[in-house]
Short mmCIF file of C-alpha atoms and ligand atoms in Angstrom, two decimals:
data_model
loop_
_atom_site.label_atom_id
_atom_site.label_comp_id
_atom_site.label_asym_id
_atom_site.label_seq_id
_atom_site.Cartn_x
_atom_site.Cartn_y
_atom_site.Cartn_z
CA UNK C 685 9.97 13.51 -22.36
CA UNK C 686 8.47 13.37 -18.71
CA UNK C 687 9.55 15.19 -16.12
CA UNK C 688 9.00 15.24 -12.46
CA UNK C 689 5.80 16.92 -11.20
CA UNK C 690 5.32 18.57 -8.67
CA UNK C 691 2.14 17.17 -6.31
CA UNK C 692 -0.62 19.66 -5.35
CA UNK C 693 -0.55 17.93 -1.74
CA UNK C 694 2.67 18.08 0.14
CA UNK C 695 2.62 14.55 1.40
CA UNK C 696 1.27 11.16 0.98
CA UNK C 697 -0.50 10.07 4.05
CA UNK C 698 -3.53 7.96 2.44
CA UNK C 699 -4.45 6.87 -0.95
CA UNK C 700 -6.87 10.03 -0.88
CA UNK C 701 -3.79 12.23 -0.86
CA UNK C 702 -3.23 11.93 -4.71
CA UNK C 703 -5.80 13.10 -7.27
CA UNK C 704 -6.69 10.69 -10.34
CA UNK C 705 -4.46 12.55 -12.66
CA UNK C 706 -1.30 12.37 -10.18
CA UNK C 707 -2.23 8.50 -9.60
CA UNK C 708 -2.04 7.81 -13.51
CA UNK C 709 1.01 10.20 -13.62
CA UNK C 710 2.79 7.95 -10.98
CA UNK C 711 1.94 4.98 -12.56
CA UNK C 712 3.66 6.72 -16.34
CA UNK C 713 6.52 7.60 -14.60
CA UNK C 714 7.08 4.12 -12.80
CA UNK C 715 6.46 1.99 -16.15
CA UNK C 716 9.16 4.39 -17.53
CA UNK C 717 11.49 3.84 -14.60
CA UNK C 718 10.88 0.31 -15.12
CA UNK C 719 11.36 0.28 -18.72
CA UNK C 720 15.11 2.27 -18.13
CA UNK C 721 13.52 5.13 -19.83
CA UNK C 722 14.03 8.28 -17.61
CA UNK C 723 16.85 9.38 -15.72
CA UNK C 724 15.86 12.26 -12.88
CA UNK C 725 18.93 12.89 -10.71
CA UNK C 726 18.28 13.73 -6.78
CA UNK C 727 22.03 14.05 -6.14
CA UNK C 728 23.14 14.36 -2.28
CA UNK C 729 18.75 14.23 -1.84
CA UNK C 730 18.32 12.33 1.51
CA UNK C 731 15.12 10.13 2.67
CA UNK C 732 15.09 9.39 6.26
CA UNK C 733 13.08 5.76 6.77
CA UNK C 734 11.85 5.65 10.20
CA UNK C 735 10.18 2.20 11.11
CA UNK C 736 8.44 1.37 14.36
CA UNK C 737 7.59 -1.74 13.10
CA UNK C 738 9.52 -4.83 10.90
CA UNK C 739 10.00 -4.29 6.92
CA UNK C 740 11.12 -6.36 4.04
CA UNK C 741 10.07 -4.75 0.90
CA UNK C 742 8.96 -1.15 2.09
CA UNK C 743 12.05 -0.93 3.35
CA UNK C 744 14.36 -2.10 1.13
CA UNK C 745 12.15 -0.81 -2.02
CA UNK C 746 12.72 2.77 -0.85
CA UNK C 747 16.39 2.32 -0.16
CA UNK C 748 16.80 1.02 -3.94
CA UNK C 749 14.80 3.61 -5.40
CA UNK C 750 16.19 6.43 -3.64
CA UNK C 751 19.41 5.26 -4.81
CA UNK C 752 18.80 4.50 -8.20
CA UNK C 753 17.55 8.88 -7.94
CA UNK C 754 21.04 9.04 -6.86
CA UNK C 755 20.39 10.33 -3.84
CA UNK C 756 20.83 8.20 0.03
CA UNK C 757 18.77 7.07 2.86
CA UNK C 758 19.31 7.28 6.39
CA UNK C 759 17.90 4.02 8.20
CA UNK C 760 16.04 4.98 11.62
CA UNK C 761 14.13 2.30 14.03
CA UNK C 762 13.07 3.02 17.73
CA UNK C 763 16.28 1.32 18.94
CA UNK C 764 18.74 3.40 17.18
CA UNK C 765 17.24 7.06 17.47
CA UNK C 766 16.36 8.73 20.48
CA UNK C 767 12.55 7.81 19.50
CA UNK C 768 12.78 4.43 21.60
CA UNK C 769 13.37 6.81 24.87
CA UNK C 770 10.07 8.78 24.49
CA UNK C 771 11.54 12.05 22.20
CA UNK C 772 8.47 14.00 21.39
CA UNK C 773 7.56 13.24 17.53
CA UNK C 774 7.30 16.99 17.17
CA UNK C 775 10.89 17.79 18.22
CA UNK C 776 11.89 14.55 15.91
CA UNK C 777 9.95 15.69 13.13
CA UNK C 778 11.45 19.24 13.31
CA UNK C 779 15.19 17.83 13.63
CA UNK C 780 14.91 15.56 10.91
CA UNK C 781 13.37 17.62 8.57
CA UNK C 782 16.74 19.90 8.68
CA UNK C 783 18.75 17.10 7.83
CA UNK C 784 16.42 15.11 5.10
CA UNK C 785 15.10 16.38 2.03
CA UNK C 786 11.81 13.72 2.69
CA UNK C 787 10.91 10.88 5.37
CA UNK C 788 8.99 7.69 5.44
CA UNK C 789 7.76 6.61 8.05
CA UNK C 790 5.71 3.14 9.43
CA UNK C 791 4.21 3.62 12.86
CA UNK C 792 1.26 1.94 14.94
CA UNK C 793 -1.21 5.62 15.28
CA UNK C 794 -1.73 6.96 12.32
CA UNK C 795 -1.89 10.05 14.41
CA UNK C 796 1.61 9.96 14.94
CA UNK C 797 2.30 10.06 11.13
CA UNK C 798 0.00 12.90 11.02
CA UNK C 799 1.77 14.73 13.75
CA UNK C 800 4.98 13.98 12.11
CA UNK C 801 3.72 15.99 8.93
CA UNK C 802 2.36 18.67 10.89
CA UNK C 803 6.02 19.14 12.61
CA UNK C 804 7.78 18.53 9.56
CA UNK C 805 8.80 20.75 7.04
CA UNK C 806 9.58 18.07 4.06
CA UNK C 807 7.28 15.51 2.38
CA UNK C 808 5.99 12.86 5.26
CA UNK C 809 5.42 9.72 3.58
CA UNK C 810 2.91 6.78 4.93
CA UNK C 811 5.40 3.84 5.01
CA UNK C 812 1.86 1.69 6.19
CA UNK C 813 -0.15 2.57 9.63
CA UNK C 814 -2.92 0.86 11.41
CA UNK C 815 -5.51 2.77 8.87
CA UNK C 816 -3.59 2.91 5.64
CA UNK C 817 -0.53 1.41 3.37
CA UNK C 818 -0.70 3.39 0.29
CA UNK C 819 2.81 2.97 -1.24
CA UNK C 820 1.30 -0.92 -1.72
CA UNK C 821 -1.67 0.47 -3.14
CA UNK C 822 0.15 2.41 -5.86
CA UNK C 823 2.25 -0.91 -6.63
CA UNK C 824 -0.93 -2.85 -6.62
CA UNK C 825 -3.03 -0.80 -9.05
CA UNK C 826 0.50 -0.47 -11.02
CA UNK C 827 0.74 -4.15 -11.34
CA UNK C 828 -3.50 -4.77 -11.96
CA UNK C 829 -2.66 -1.82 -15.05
CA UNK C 830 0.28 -4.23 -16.06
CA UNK C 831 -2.04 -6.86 -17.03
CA UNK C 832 -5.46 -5.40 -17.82
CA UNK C 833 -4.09 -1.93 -19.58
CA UNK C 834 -6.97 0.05 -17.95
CA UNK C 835 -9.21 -0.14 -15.14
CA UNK C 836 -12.79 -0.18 -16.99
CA UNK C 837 -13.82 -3.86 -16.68
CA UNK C 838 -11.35 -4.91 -13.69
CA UNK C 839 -12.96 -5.98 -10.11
CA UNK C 840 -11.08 -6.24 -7.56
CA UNK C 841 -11.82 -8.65 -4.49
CA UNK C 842 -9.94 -8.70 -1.43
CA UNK C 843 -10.77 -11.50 0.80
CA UNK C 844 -9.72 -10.96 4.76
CA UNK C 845 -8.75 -8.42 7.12
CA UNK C 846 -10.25 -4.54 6.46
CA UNK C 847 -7.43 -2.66 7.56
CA UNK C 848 -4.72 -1.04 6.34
CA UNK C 849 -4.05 -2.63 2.78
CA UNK C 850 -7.66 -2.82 2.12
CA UNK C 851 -8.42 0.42 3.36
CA UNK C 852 -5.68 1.93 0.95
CA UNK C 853 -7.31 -0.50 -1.66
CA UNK C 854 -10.78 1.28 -1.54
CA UNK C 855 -9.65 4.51 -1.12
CA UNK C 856 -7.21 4.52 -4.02
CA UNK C 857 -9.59 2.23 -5.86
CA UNK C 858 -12.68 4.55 -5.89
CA UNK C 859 -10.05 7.17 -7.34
CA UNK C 860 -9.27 4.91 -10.19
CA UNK C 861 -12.93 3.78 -10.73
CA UNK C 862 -12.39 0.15 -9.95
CA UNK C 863 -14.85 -2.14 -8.41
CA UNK C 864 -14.00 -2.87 -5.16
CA UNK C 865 -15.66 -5.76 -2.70
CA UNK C 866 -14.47 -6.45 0.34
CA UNK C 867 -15.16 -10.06 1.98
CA UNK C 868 -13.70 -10.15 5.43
CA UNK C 869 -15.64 -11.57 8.62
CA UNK C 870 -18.01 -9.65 10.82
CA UNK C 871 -16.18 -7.09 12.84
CA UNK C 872 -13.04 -7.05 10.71
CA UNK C 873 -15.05 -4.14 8.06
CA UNK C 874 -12.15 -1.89 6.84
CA UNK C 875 -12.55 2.38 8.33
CA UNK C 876 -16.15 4.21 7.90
CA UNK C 877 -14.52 6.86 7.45
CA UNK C 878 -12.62 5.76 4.41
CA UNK C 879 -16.16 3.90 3.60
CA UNK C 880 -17.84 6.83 2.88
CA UNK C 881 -14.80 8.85 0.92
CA UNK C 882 -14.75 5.99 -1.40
CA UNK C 883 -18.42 6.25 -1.57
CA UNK C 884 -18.40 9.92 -2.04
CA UNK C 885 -15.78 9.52 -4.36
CA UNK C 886 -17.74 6.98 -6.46
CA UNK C 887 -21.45 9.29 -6.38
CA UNK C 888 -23.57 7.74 -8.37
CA UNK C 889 -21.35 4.23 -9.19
CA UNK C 890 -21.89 1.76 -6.33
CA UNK C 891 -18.28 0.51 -6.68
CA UNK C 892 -18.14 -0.55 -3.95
CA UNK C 893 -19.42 -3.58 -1.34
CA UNK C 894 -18.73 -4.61 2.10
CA UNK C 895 -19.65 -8.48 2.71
CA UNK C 896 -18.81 -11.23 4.84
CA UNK C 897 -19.26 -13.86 2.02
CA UNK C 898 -15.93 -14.48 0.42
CA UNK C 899 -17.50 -16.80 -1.94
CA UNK C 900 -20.54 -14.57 -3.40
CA UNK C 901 -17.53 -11.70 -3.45
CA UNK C 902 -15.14 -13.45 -5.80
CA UNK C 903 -17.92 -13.82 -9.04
CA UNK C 904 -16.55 -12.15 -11.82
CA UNK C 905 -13.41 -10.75 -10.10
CA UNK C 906 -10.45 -10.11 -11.94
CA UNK C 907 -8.18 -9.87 -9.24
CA UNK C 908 -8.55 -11.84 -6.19
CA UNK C 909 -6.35 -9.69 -3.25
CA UNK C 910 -5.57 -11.00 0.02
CA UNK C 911 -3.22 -9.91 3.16
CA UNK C 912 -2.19 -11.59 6.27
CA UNK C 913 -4.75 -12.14 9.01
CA UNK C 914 -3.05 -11.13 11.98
CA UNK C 915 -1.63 -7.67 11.16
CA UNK C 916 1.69 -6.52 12.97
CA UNK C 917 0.89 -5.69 16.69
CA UNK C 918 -1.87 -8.29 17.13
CA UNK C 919 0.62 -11.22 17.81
CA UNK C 920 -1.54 -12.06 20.65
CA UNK C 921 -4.88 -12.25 18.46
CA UNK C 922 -3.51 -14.77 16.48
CA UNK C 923 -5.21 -17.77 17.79
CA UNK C 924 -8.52 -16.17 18.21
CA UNK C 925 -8.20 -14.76 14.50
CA UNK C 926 -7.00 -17.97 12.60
CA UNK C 927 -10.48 -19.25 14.25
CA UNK C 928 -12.71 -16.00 12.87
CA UNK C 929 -11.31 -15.94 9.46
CA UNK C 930 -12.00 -19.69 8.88
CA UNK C 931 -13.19 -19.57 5.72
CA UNK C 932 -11.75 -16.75 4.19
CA UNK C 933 -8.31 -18.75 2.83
CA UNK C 934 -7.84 -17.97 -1.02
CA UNK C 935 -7.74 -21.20 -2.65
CA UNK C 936 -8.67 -23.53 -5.50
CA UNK C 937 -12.15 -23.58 -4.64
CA UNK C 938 -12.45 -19.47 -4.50
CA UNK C 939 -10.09 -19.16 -7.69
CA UNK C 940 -13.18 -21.47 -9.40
CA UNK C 941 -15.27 -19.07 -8.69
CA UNK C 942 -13.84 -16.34 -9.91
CA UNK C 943 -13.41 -14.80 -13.80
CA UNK C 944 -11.35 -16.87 -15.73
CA UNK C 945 -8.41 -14.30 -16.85
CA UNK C 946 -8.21 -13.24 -12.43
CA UNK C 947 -5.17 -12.88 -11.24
CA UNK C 948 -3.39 -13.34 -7.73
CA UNK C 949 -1.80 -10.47 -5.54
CA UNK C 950 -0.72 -10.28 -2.22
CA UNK C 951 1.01 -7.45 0.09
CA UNK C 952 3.29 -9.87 1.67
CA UNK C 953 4.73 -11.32 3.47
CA UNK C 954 2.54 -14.28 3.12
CA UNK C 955 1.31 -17.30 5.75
CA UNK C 956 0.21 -19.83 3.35
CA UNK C 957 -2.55 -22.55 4.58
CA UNK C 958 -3.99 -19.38 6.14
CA UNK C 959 -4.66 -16.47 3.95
CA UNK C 960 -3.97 -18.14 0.77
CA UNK C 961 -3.64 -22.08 -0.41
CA UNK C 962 0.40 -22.89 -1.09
CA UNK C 963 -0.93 -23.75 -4.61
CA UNK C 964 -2.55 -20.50 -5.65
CA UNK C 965 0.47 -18.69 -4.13
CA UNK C 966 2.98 -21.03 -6.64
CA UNK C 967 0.53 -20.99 -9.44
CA UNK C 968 0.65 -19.05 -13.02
CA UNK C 969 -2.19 -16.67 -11.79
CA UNK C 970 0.38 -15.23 -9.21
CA UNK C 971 1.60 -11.69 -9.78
CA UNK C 972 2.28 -11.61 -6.15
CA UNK C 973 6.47 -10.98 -7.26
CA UNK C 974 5.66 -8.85 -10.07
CA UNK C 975 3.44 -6.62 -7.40
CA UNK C 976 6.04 -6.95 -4.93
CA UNK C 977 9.19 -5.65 -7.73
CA UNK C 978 6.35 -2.50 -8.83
CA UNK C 979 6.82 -0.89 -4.89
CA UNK C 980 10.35 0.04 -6.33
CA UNK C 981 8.72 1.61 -9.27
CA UNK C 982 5.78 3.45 -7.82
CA UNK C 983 8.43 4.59 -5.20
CA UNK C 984 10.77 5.67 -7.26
CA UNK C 985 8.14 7.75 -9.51
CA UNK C 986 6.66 8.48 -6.13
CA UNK C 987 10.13 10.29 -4.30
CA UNK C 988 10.57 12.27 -7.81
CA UNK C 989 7.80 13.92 -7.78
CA UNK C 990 8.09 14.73 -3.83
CA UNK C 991 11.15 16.33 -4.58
CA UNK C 992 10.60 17.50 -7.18
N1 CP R 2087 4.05 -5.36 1.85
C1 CP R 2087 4.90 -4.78 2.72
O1 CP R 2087 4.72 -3.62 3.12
O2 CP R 2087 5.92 -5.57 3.10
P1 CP R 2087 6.97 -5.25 4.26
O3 CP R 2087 6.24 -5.32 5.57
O4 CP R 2087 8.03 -6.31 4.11
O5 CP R 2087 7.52 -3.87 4.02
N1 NVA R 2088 -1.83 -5.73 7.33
C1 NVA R 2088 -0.42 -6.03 7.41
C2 NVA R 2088 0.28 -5.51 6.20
C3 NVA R 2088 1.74 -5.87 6.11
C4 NVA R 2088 2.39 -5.29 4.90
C5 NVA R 2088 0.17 -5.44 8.69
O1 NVA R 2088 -0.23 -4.33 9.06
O2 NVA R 2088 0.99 -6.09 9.32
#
């Protein structure tokens, strides 16, 4: 029978916070969450969410799965707390953490996060930042697992912006061994520094490429990944970025290119006729729901261990 583990780090700030082992450990916990199999009990546990910024499935994904643990969440946003006015995140962090047994949080800086963990003395959890979204990581490679079994033969091609989803997609990528290319257009490359950790990660293996043909990228892939192009915060770059990432739209003609058995996934929420065609998004390769349900999972697996 599984139980919950404790994790070697205390929190989960990036993709690179979780070893290989603890990855695959999340990812036998969550398919046995999903599967009604195990029954860990965080009674009167609390998660404080703390959002700077909008959420559908983050959100309500870590409200579900706290409460299928049994435990409750406490729903913070700028407006609500005293965070709005300007409180120091240290004196936040420190208050909060005497209340809740664990936080989540989704900010702009992901020095803030980091300053939240450093103040805080329970788990800090990276509900997505401008560098990294790892809880959709987990729940992607969960759902890529789903349908290959393993990650030996799988490449993985995300076509658009490098920032936080792909960034979290390298990182936790090169931890699982998975070809990873990146197509997005020139200036839009995802974080050096999470470049070279994925590279030093990988040694010998280049599994990973950087390129700003979307059409070379997709050969072979298994899974063709895509997120929006104008990222929360850059409502005013919209105009200018539809125009860059003309182009880079996941369609028919990409999905031609690609491997035969590839699959669709995307972070969402989606702007279709931009990032992806309507069509892909509606057709049979689509595991964009099935991704979308596995955040539960991967969270749920995710808070037990935390607690744990
Ligand atoms: N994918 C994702 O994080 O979605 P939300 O912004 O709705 O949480
Ligand atoms: N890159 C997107 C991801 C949304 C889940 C954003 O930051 O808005």
């Amino acid at each position: 029978m599984l139980k919950p583990k404790k994790l070697a780090k205390k929190n989960f700030l990036s993709s690179f916070d979780m070893s290989t082992e603890e990855i695959e450990y999340i990812f036998e916990v969550s398919k046995n969450f999903k599967e009604k199999k195990l029954n860990f009990e965080f009674t009167n546990k609390v998660l404080g969410l703390i959002f700077d910024k909008s959420s559908t499935r983050t959100r309500v994904s870590f409200q579900v799965a706290m409460s299928r643990l049994g435990g409750t969440t406490i729903d913070l946003n700028p407006t609500t707390s005293q965070i709005g006015r300007g409180e120091p995140i240290k004196d936040t962090a420190r208050v909060l953490s005497r209340y809740c047994d664990v936080l989540a949080i989704r900010t702009f800086n992901h020095a803030d996060l980091e300053e939240y963990a450093k103040w805080s003395t329970k788990p800090v959890i990276n509900a997505l930042t401008d560098l990294e979204h790892p809880c959709q990581a987990l729940a992607d490679f969960l759902t890529i697992k789903e349908e290959f079994n393993d990650f030996k033969n799988v490449v993985l091609t995300f076509v658009g912006d490098g920032n936080n989803v792909a960034n979290s997609l390298i990182l936790c990528g090169a931890l699982l061994g998975v070809e990873v290319r990146i197509a997005c257009p020139k200036g839009y490359e995802p974080n050096e520094k999470v470049i070279s950790k994925a590279r030093e990660i990988c040694k010998k293996k280049n599994l990973l490429q950087i390129t700003h043909d979307p059409t070379t990228a997709v050969i072979g892939a298994n899974v063709l990944y895509t997120d929006v192009w104008s990222s929360m915060g850059e409502e005013k770059q919209k105009e200018e970025k539809d125009k860059e990432f003309d182009g880079f739209t996941i369609d028919d003609n990409l999905i031609k290119k690609s491997n035969p058995d590839a699959i669709v996934l995307h972070c969402l929420p989606a702007y279709r006729s931009k990032e992806i065609s309507d069509q892909v998004f509606e057709s049979e390769k689509s595991r964009i729901f099935e991704q979308a349900e596995n955040r539960m999972h991967a969270q749920q697996a995710l808070l037990s261990c935390l607690l744990s």
